[in-house]
Amino acid sequence: FLKTLEEPPKHSLIILTAPEKDSLLPTIVSRCRLIDLGGREKEGTGNILASLEAILKMSKGERLSFVDKNKTELNERETAIEHIDSWLSEAHQRLVAEPEDATFLETAKECLRMKETLVTINVNVRLALETLLISLPA
């Protein structure tokens, strides 16, 4: 199985699901790209995960303070990506409810750009989140 994960057949997509990352062997996790499909709320992150609308109402300075206040939690790349996924989900829900509201379309675009950056490039996670939050529409 590890050999297949390392060298998958051409034109294949292998999807492995698990309720928690910790339920898989580290050797498997290290060979996979992790995608949180949501549907659950992690302990201790409820306030941040539900805060996209509040963030959009903040000034740029308040947004930077938000990252600073939550720097311990938001400093981990995987956690930061999970939060961006949550913000994307919230933006999507708002776009479905109010398709004429360009604010959430722009927010989704910025979140997708930063998620791609965090997934593909070794950047400072805190600076990436600060950049994302100050680039979001007011």
Short mmCIF file of C-alpha atoms in Angstrom, two decimals:
data_model
loop_
_atom_site.label_atom_id
_atom_site.label_comp_id
_atom_site.label_asym_id
_atom_site.label_seq_id
_atom_site.Cartn_x
_atom_site.Cartn_y
_atom_site.Cartn_z
CA PHE A 1 0.00 0.00 0.00
CA LEU A 2 2.85 2.40 0.83
CA LYS A 3 4.46 1.68 -2.55
CA THR A 4 1.16 2.47 -4.28
CA LEU A 5 0.89 5.76 -2.36
CA GLU A 6 4.47 6.66 -3.27
CA GLU A 7 4.10 5.75 -6.93
CA PRO A 8 0.41 5.75 -7.89
CA PRO A 9 -0.58 4.52 -11.34
CA LYS A 10 -0.74 7.24 -13.99
CA HIS A 11 -4.03 9.10 -14.24
CA SER A 12 -5.16 7.82 -10.84
CA LEU A 13 -6.54 9.55 -7.81
CA ILE A 14 -6.42 7.68 -4.52
CA ILE A 15 -8.77 8.95 -1.85
CA LEU A 16 -8.23 7.65 1.65
CA THR A 17 -10.66 8.74 4.33
CA ALA A 18 -10.38 8.48 8.09
CA PRO A 19 -12.31 10.04 10.97
CA GLU A 20 -9.08 11.48 12.42
CA LYS A 21 -5.55 11.83 11.09
CA ASP A 22 -4.28 10.17 14.26
CA SER A 23 -6.11 6.95 13.34
CA LEU A 24 -3.67 6.42 10.45
CA LEU A 25 -0.05 5.31 10.63
CA PRO A 26 2.41 8.21 10.37
CA THR A 27 4.05 6.54 7.35
CA ILE A 28 0.72 6.73 5.51
CA VAL A 29 -0.03 10.32 6.60
CA SER A 30 3.41 11.47 5.43
CA ARG A 31 2.66 10.24 1.90
CA CYS A 32 -0.75 11.91 1.63
CA ARG A 33 -2.10 15.37 1.03
CA LEU A 34 -4.49 16.10 3.89
CA ILE A 35 -7.85 17.71 3.19
CA ASP A 36 -10.26 18.39 6.04
CA LEU A 37 -13.78 17.79 4.78
CA GLY A 38 -15.34 19.47 7.81
CA GLY A 39 -18.43 18.16 9.49
CA ARG A 40 -16.85 18.35 12.88
CA GLU A 41 -15.48 21.02 15.15
CA LYS A 42 -12.10 20.60 16.78
CA GLU A 43 -11.72 21.27 20.48
CA GLY A 44 -10.68 24.79 21.31
CA THR A 45 -11.19 26.23 17.84
CA GLY A 46 -14.90 27.04 17.85
CA ASN A 47 -14.48 30.79 18.29
CA ILE A 48 -11.96 31.13 15.48
CA LEU A 49 -13.73 28.78 13.08
CA ALA A 50 -17.00 30.71 13.32
CA SER A 51 -15.45 34.15 12.99
CA LEU A 52 -15.22 35.03 9.28
CA GLU A 53 -18.08 37.52 9.39
CA ALA A 54 -16.63 39.12 12.53
CA ILE A 55 -13.21 39.33 10.86
CA LEU A 56 -14.69 41.10 7.86
CA LYS A 57 -16.16 43.72 10.21
CA MET A 58 -12.77 44.38 11.85
CA SER A 59 -10.35 47.12 10.87
CA LYS A 60 -7.01 46.02 9.43
CA GLY A 61 -5.35 46.72 12.79
CA GLU A 62 -7.93 44.62 14.62
CA ARG A 63 -7.33 41.80 12.15
CA LEU A 64 -3.59 41.86 12.90
CA SER A 65 -4.39 41.86 16.62
CA PHE A 66 -6.67 38.87 16.07
CA VAL A 67 -3.78 36.86 14.61
CA ASP A 68 -1.49 38.01 17.42
CA LYS A 69 -4.00 37.00 20.13
CA ASN A 70 -4.41 33.56 18.54
CA LYS A 71 -0.79 33.12 17.45
CA THR A 72 -0.24 29.89 19.38
CA GLU A 73 -3.15 28.16 17.69
CA LEU A 74 -2.74 29.75 14.27
CA ASN A 75 1.02 29.21 14.00
CA GLU A 76 0.69 25.59 12.88
CA ARG A 77 0.38 25.20 9.10
CA GLU A 78 -2.25 22.45 9.27
CA THR A 79 -4.37 24.38 11.77
CA ALA A 80 -4.13 27.55 9.68
CA ILE A 81 -5.27 25.63 6.59
CA GLU A 82 -8.19 24.17 8.55
CA HIS A 83 -9.27 27.67 9.56
CA ILE A 84 -9.00 28.90 5.98
CA ASP A 85 -11.11 25.91 4.89
CA SER A 86 -13.70 26.87 7.48
CA TRP A 87 -13.69 30.49 6.29
CA LEU A 88 -14.06 29.24 2.70
CA SER A 89 -17.04 27.15 3.75
CA GLU A 90 -18.65 30.13 5.46
CA ALA A 91 -17.99 32.34 2.42
CA HIS A 92 -19.53 29.68 0.20
CA GLN A 93 -22.65 29.49 2.37
CA ARG A 94 -23.01 33.27 2.22
CA LEU A 95 -22.51 33.28 -1.56
CA VAL A 96 -25.27 30.69 -1.97
CA ALA A 97 -27.59 32.75 0.24
CA GLU A 98 -26.62 36.13 -1.27
CA PRO A 99 -25.04 35.59 -4.72
CA GLU A 100 -25.04 39.32 -5.48
CA ASP A 101 -22.75 40.09 -2.51
CA ALA A 102 -19.27 40.47 -4.04
CA THR A 103 -17.64 40.68 -0.60
CA PHE A 104 -17.84 36.94 -0.03
CA LEU A 105 -16.72 36.13 -3.57
CA GLU A 106 -13.58 38.24 -3.08
CA THR A 107 -13.09 36.69 0.37
CA ALA A 108 -13.29 33.18 -1.09
CA LYS A 109 -10.77 34.07 -3.82
CA GLU A 110 -8.28 35.46 -1.29
CA CYS A 111 -8.71 32.45 1.00
CA LEU A 112 -8.13 30.05 -1.91
CA ARG A 113 -4.97 31.92 -2.95
CA MET A 114 -3.54 31.81 0.56
CA LYS A 115 -4.48 28.18 1.09
CA GLU A 116 -2.66 27.26 -2.12
CA THR A 117 0.37 29.23 -0.91
CA LEU A 118 0.38 27.47 2.45
CA VAL A 119 0.00 24.05 0.82
CA THR A 120 2.67 24.49 -1.87
CA ILE A 121 5.26 26.93 -0.52
CA ASN A 122 7.24 26.99 2.71
CA VAL A 123 6.18 30.39 4.07
CA ASN A 124 5.87 31.81 7.57
CA VAL A 125 2.35 30.78 8.61
CA ARG A 126 1.69 33.79 10.83
CA LEU A 127 2.78 36.26 8.14
CA ALA A 128 0.67 34.42 5.58
CA LEU A 129 -2.42 34.70 7.79
CA GLU A 130 -1.73 38.36 8.49
CA THR A 131 -1.39 38.96 4.75
CA LEU A 132 -4.64 37.13 4.11
CA LEU A 133 -6.62 38.99 6.76
CA ILE A 134 -5.46 42.45 5.71
CA SER A 135 -6.18 41.64 2.05
CA LEU A 136 -9.80 40.65 2.76
CA PRO A 137 -12.45 43.23 1.85
CA ALA A 138 -13.64 45.52 4.61
#
